[in-house]
PDB file of C-alpha atoms in Angstrom:
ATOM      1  CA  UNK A1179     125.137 128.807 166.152  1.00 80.00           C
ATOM      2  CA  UNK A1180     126.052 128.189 162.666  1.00 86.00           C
ATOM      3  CA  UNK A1181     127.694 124.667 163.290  1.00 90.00           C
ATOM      4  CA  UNK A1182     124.703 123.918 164.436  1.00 93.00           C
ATOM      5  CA  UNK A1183     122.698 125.346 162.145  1.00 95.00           C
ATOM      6  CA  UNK A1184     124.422 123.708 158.890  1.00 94.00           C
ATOM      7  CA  UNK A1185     124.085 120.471 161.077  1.00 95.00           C
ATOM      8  CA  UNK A1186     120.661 120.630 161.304  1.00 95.00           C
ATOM      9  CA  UNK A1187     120.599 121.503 157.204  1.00 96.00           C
ATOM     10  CA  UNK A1188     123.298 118.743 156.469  1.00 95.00           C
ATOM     11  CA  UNK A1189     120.632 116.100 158.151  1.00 95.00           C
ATOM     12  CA  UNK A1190     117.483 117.494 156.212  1.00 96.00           C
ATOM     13  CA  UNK A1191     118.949 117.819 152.610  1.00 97.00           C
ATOM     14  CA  UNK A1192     122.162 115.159 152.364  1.00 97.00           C
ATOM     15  CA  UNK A1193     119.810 112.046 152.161  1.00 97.00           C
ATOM     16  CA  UNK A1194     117.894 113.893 149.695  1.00 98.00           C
ATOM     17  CA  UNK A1195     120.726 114.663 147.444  1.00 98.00           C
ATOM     18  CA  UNK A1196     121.126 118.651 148.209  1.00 98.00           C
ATOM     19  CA  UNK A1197     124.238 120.095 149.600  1.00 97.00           C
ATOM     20  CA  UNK A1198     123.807 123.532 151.762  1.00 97.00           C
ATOM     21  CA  UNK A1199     126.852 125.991 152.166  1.00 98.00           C
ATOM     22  CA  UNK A1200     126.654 129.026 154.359  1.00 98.00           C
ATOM     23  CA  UNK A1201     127.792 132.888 153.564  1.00 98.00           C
ATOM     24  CA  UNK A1202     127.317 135.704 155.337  1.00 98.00           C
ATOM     25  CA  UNK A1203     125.400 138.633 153.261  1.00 98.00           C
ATOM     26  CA  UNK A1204     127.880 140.785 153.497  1.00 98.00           C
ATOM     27  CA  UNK A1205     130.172 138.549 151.473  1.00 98.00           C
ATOM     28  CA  UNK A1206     127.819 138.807 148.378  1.00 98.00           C
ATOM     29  CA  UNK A1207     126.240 142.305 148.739  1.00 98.00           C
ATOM     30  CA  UNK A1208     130.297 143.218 148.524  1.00 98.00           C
ATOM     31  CA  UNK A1209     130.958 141.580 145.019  1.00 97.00           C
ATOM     32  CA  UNK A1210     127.641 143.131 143.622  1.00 96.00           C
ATOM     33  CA  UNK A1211     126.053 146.322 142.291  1.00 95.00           C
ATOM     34  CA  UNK A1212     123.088 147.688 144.874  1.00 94.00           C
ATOM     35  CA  UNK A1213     120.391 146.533 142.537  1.00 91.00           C
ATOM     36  CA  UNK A1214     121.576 143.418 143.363  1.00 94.00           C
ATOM     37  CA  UNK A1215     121.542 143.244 147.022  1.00 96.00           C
ATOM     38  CA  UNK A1216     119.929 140.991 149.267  1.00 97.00           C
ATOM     39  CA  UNK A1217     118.064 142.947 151.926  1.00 96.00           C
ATOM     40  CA  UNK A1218     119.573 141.934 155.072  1.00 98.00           C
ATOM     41  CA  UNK A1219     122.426 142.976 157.058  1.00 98.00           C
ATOM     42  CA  UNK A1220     125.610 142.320 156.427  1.00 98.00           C
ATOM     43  CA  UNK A1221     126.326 139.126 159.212  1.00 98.00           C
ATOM     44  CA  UNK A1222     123.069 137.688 158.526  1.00 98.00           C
ATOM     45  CA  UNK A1223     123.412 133.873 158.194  1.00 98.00           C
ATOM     46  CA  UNK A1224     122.638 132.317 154.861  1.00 98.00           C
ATOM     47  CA  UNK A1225     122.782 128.578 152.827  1.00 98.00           C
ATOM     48  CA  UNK A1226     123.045 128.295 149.215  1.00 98.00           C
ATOM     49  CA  UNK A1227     121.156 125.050 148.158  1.00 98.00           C
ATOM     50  CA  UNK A1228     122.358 122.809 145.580  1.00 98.00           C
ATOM     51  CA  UNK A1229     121.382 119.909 143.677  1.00 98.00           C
ATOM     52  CA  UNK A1230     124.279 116.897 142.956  1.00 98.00           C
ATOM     53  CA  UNK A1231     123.466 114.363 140.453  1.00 98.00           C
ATOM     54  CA  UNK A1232     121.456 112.140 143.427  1.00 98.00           C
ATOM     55  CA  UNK A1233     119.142 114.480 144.075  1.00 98.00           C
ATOM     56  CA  UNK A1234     117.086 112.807 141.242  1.00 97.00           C
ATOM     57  CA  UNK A1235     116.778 109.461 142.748  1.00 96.00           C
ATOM     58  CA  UNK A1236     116.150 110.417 145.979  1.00 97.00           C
ATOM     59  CA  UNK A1237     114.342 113.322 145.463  1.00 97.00           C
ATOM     60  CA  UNK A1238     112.631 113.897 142.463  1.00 95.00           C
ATOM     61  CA  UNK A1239     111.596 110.637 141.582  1.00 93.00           C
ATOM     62  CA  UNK A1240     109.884 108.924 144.779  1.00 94.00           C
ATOM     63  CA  UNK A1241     108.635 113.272 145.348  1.00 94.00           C
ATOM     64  CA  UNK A1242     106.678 112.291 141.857  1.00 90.00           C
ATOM     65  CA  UNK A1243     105.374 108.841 142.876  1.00 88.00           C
ATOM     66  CA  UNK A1244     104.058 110.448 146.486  1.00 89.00           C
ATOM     67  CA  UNK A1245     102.586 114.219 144.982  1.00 85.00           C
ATOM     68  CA  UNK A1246     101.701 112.914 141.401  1.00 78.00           C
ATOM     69  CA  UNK A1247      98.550 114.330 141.028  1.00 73.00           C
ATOM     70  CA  UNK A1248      99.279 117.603 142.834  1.00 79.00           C
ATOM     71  CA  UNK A1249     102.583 118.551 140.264  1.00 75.00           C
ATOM     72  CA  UNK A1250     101.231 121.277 138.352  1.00 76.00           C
ATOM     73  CA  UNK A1251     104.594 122.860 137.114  1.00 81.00           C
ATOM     74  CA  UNK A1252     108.096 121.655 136.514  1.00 88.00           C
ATOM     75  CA  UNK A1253     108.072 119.005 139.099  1.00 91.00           C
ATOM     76  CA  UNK A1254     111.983 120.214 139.617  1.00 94.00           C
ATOM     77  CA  UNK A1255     110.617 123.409 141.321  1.00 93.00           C
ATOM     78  CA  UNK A1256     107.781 121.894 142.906  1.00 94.00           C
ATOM     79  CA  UNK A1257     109.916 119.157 144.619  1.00 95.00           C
ATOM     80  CA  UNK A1258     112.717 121.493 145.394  1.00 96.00           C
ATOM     81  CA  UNK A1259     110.353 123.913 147.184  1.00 95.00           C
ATOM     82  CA  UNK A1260     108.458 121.104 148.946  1.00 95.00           C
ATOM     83  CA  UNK A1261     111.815 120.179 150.454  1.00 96.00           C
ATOM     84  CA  UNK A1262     112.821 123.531 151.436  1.00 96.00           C
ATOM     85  CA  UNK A1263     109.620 124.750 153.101  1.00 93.00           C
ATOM     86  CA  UNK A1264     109.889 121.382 155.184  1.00 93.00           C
ATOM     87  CA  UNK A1265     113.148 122.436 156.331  1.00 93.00           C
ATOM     88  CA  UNK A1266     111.491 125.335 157.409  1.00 91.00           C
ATOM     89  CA  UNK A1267     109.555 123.221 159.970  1.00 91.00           C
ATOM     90  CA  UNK A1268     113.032 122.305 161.492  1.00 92.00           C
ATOM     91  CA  UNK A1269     113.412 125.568 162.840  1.00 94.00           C
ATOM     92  CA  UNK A1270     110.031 126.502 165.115  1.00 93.00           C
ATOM     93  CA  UNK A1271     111.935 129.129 166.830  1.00 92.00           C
ATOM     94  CA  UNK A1272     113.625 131.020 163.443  1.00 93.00           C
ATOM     95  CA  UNK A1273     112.371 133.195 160.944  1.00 95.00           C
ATOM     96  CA  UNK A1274     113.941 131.473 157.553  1.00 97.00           C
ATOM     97  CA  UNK A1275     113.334 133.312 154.254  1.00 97.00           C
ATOM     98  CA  UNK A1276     113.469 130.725 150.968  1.00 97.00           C
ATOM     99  CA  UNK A1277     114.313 132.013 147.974  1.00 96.00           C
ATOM    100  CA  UNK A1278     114.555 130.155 144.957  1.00 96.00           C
ATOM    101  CA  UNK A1279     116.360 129.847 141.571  1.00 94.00           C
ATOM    102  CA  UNK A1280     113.373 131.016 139.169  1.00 93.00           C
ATOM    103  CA  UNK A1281     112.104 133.684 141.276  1.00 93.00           C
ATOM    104  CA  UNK A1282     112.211 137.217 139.767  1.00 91.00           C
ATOM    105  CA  UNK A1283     111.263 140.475 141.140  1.00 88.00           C
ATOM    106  CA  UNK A1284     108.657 142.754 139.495  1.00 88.00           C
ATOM    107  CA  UNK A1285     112.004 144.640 137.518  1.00 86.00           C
ATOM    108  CA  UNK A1286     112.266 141.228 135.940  1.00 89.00           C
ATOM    109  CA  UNK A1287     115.670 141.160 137.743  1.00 89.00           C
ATOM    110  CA  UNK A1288     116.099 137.769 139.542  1.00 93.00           C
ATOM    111  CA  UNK A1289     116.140 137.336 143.522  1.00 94.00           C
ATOM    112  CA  UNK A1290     119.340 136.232 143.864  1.00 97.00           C
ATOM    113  CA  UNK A1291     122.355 135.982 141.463  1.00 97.00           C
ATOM    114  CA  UNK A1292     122.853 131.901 141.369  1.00 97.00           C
ATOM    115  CA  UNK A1293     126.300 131.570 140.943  1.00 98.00           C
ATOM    116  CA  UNK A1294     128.107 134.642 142.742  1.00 98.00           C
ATOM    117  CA  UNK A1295     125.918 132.837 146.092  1.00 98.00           C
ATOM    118  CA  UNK A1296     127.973 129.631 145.188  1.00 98.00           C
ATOM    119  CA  UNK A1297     131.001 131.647 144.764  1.00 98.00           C
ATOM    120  CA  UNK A1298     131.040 133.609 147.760  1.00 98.00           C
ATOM    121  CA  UNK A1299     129.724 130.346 150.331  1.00 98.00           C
ATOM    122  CA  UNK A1300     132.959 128.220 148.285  1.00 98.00           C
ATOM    123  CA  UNK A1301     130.282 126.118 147.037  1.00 98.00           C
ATOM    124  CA  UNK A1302     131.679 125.975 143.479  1.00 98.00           C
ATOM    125  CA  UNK A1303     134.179 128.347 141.375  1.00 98.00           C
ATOM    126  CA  UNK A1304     132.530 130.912 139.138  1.00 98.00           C
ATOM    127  CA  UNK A1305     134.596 131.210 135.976  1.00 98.00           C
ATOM    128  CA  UNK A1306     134.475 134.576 134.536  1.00 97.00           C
ATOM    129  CA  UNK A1307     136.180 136.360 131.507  1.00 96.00           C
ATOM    130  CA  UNK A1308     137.961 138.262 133.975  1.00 96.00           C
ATOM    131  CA  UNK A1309     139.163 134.602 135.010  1.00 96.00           C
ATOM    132  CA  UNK A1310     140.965 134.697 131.402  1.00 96.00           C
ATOM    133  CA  UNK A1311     144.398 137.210 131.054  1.00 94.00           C
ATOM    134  CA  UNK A1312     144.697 136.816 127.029  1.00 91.00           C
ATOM    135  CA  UNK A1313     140.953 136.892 126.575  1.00 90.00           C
ATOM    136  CA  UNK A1314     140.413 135.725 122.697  1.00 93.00           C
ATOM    137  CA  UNK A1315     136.503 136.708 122.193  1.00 95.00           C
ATOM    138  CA  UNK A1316     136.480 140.250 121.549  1.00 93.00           C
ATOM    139  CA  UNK A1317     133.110 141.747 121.350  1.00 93.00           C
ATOM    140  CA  UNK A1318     131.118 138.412 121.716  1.00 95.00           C
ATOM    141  CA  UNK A1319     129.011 138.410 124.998  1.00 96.00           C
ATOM    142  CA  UNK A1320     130.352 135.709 127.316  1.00 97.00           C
ATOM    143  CA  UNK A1321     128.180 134.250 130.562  1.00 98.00           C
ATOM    144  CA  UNK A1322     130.320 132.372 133.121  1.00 98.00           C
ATOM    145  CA  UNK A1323     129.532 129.379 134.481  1.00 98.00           C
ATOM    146  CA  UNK A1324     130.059 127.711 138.212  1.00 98.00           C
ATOM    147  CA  UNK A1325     132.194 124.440 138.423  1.00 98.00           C
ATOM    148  CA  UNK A1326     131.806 122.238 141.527  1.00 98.00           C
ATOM    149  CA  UNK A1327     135.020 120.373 142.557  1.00 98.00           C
ATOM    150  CA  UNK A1328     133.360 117.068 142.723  1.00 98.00           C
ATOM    151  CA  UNK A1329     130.707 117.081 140.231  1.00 98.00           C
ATOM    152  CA  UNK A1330     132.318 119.449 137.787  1.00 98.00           C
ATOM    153  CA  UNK A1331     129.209 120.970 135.825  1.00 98.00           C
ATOM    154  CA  UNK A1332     126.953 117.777 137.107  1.00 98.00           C
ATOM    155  CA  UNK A1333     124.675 120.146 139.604  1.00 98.00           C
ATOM    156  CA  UNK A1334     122.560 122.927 140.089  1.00 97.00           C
ATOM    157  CA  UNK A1335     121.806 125.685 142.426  1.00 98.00           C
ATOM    158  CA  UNK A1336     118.114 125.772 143.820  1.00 98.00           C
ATOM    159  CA  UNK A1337     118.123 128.114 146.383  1.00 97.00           C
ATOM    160  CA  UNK A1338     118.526 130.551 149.174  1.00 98.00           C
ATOM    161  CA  UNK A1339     117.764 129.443 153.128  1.00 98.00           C
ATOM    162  CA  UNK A1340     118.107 132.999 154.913  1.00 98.00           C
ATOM    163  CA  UNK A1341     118.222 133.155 158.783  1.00 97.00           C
ATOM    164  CA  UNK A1342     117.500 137.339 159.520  1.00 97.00           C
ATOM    165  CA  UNK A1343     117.004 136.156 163.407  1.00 96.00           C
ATOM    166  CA  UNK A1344     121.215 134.868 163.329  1.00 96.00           C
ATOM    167  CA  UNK A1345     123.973 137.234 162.975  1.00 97.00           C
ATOM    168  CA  UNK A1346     127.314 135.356 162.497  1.00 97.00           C
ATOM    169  CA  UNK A1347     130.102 138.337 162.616  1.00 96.00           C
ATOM    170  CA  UNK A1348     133.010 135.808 163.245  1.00 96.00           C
ATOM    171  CA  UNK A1349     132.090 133.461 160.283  1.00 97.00           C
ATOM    172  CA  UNK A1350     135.068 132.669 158.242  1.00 96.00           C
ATOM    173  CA  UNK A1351     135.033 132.924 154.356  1.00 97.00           C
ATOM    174  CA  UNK A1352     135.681 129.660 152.598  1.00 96.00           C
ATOM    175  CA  UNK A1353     137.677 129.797 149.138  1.00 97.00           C
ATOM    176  CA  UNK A1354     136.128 128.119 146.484  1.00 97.00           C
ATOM    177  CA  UNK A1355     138.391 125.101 144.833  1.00 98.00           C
ATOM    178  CA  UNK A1356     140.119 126.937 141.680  1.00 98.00           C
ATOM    179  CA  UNK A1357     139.679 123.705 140.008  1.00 97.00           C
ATOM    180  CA  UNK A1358     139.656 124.915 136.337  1.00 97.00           C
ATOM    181  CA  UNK A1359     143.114 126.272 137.366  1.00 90.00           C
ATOM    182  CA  UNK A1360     145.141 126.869 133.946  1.00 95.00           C
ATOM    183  CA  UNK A1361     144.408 129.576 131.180  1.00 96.00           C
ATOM    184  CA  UNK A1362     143.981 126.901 128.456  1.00 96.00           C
ATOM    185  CA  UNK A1363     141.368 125.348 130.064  1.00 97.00           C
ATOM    186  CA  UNK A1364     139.483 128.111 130.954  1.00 98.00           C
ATOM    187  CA  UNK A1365     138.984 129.187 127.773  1.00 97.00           C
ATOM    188  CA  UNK A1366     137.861 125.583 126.900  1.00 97.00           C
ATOM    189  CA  UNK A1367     135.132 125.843 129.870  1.00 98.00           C
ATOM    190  CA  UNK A1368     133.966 128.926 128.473  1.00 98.00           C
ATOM    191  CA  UNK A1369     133.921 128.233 124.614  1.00 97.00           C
ATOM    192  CA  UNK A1370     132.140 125.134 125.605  1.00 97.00           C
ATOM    193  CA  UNK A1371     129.314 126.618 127.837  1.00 98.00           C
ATOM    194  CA  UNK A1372     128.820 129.244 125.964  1.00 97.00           C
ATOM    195  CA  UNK A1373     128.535 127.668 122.593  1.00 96.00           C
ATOM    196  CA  UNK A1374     128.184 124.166 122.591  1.00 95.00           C
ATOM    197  CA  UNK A1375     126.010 124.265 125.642  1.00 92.00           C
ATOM    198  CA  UNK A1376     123.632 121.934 124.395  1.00 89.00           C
ATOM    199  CA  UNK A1377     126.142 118.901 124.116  1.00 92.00           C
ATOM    200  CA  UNK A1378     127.368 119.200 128.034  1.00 93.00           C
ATOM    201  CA  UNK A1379     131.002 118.611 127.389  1.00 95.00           C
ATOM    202  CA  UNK A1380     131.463 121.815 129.791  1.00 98.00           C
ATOM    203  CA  UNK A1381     130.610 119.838 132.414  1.00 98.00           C
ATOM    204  CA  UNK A1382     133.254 117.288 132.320  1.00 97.00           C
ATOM    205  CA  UNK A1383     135.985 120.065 132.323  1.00 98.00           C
ATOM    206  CA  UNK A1384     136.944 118.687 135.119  1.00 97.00           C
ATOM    207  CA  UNK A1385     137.474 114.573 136.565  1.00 97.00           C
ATOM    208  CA  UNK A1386     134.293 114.395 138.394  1.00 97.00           C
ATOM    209  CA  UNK A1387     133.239 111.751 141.083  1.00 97.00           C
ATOM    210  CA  UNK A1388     129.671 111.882 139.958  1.00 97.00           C
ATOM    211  CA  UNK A1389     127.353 112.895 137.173  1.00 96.00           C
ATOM    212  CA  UNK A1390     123.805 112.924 135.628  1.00 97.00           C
ATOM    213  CA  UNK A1391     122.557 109.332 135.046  1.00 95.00           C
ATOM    214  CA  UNK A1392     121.520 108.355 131.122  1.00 94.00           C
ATOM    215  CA  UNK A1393     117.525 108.950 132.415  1.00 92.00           C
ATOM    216  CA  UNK A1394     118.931 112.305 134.875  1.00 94.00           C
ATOM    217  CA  UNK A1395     120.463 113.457 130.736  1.00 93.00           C
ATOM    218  CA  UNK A1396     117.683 112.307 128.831  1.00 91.00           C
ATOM    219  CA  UNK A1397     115.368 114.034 131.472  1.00 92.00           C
ATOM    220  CA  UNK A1398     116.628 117.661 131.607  1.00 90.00           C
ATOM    221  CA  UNK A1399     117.775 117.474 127.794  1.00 89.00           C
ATOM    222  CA  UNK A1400     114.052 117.249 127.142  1.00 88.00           C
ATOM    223  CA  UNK A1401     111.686 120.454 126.347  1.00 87.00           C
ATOM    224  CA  UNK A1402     110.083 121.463 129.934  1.00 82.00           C
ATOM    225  CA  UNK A1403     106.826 121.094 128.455  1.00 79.00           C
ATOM    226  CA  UNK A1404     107.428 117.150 127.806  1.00 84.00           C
ATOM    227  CA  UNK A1405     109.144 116.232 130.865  1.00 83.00           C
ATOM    228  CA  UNK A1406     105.875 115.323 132.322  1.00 79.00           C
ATOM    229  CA  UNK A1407     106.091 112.354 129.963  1.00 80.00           C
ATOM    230  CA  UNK A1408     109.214 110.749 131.034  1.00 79.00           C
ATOM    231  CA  UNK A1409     108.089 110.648 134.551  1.00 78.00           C
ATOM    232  CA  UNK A1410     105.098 109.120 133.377  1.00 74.00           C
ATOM    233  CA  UNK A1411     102.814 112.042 134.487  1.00 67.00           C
ATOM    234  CA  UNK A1412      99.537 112.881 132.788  1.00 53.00           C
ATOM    235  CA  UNK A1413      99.630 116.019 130.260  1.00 46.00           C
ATOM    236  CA  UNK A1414      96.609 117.160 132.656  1.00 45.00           C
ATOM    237  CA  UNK A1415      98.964 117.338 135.607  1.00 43.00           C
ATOM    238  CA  UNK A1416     100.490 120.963 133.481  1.00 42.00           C
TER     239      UNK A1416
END
């Protein structure tokens, strides 16, 4: 049921630049504190959703030329949830519960924890300071971030496809790809995301296959509230 399930997935989202990796619940409710749980059983079939760096040609971009005067938020979202709620419509005879990247609960707490989802499906590595053994930052807060053996930092994770109706007991745990594998440069991956963010060498920690194009860059580099601009929408479409 699950072959056929990520087949299904793999012909809805690969032309349009989105990659889906299933988990079972169980594999990400065990890695987390209860507050953090997703409210299924343990065997219930899920995807993790992400982006690669194509998803804004053949997503985005003709998504804005077809729904241009109904974007009226990040057109990111929008697009990414007009996708998934089609895919939706693949599956008459299954309940599927979307949840996406922004969504937050009324604690403020959001939905789903991005990364440890990628983690857990072997979607991408999520480098941790437990990741380091001689860890050099002391005090200072440090956030991990997920690496993707092919695109490196060049993606993004959108979402949550959840099938409650499909229990998958015999599913078999995929490894992510320990790609960031020596100590030095982990602690290069996290200095760099963590402080030097903004100028995206963390993504390239790694030899990657594929990344942003110069208008993809220029695009998310830009404040949300101008991004309308670049894709030549109105400032009445916000």
């Amino acid at each position: 049921m699950e072959r056929r399930v990520a087949e299904r997935l793999r012909g809805a989202l690969g032309p349009l630049g989105l990659e889906a990796h299933a988990f079972k619940v169980g594999w990400y409710n065990a890695v987390l504190q209860p507050a953090f749980h997703l409210p299924y059983p343990d065997d219930t079939l899920a995807f993790v959703v992400l982006s690669t760096p194509s998803m804004f040609d053949k997503a985005l971009k003709p998504f804005v030329n077809k729904e241009r005067l109904k974007i009226i938020r990040d057109p990111v979202d929008q697009c990414i949830c007009h996708h998934l709620s089609r895919v939706k419509e693949k599956f008459p005879d299954q309940r599927v519960d979307v949840m996406f990247d922004y969504e937050m609960l009324p604690s403020r707490k959001p939905k789903f924890l991005a990364q440890t989802a990628a983690h857990v499906a072997g979607a991408a590595y999520y480098y941790q300071r437990k990741d380091v053994k001689l860890d050099p930052w002391g005090k200072k807060k440090i956030f991990g971030v997920c690496i993707h053996p092919k695109y490196g930092g060049w993606f993004a994770i959108r979402g949550l496809l959840l099938f409650p109706d499909i229990q998958v007991p015999f599913l078999e745990q995929p490894a992510p790809v320990d790609c960031v594998s020596t100590e030095e440069k982990r602690v290069e991956l996290l200095e760099q995301f963590n402080f030097h963010w903004q100028d995206g060498r963390y993504r390239d920690i790694i030899e990657v296959k594929e990344r942003y194009s110069e208008e993809q860059k220029a695009y998310f580099a830009t404040p949300p509230a101008e991004r309308f601009r670049l894709l030549g929408l109105s400032q009445e479409a916000q």
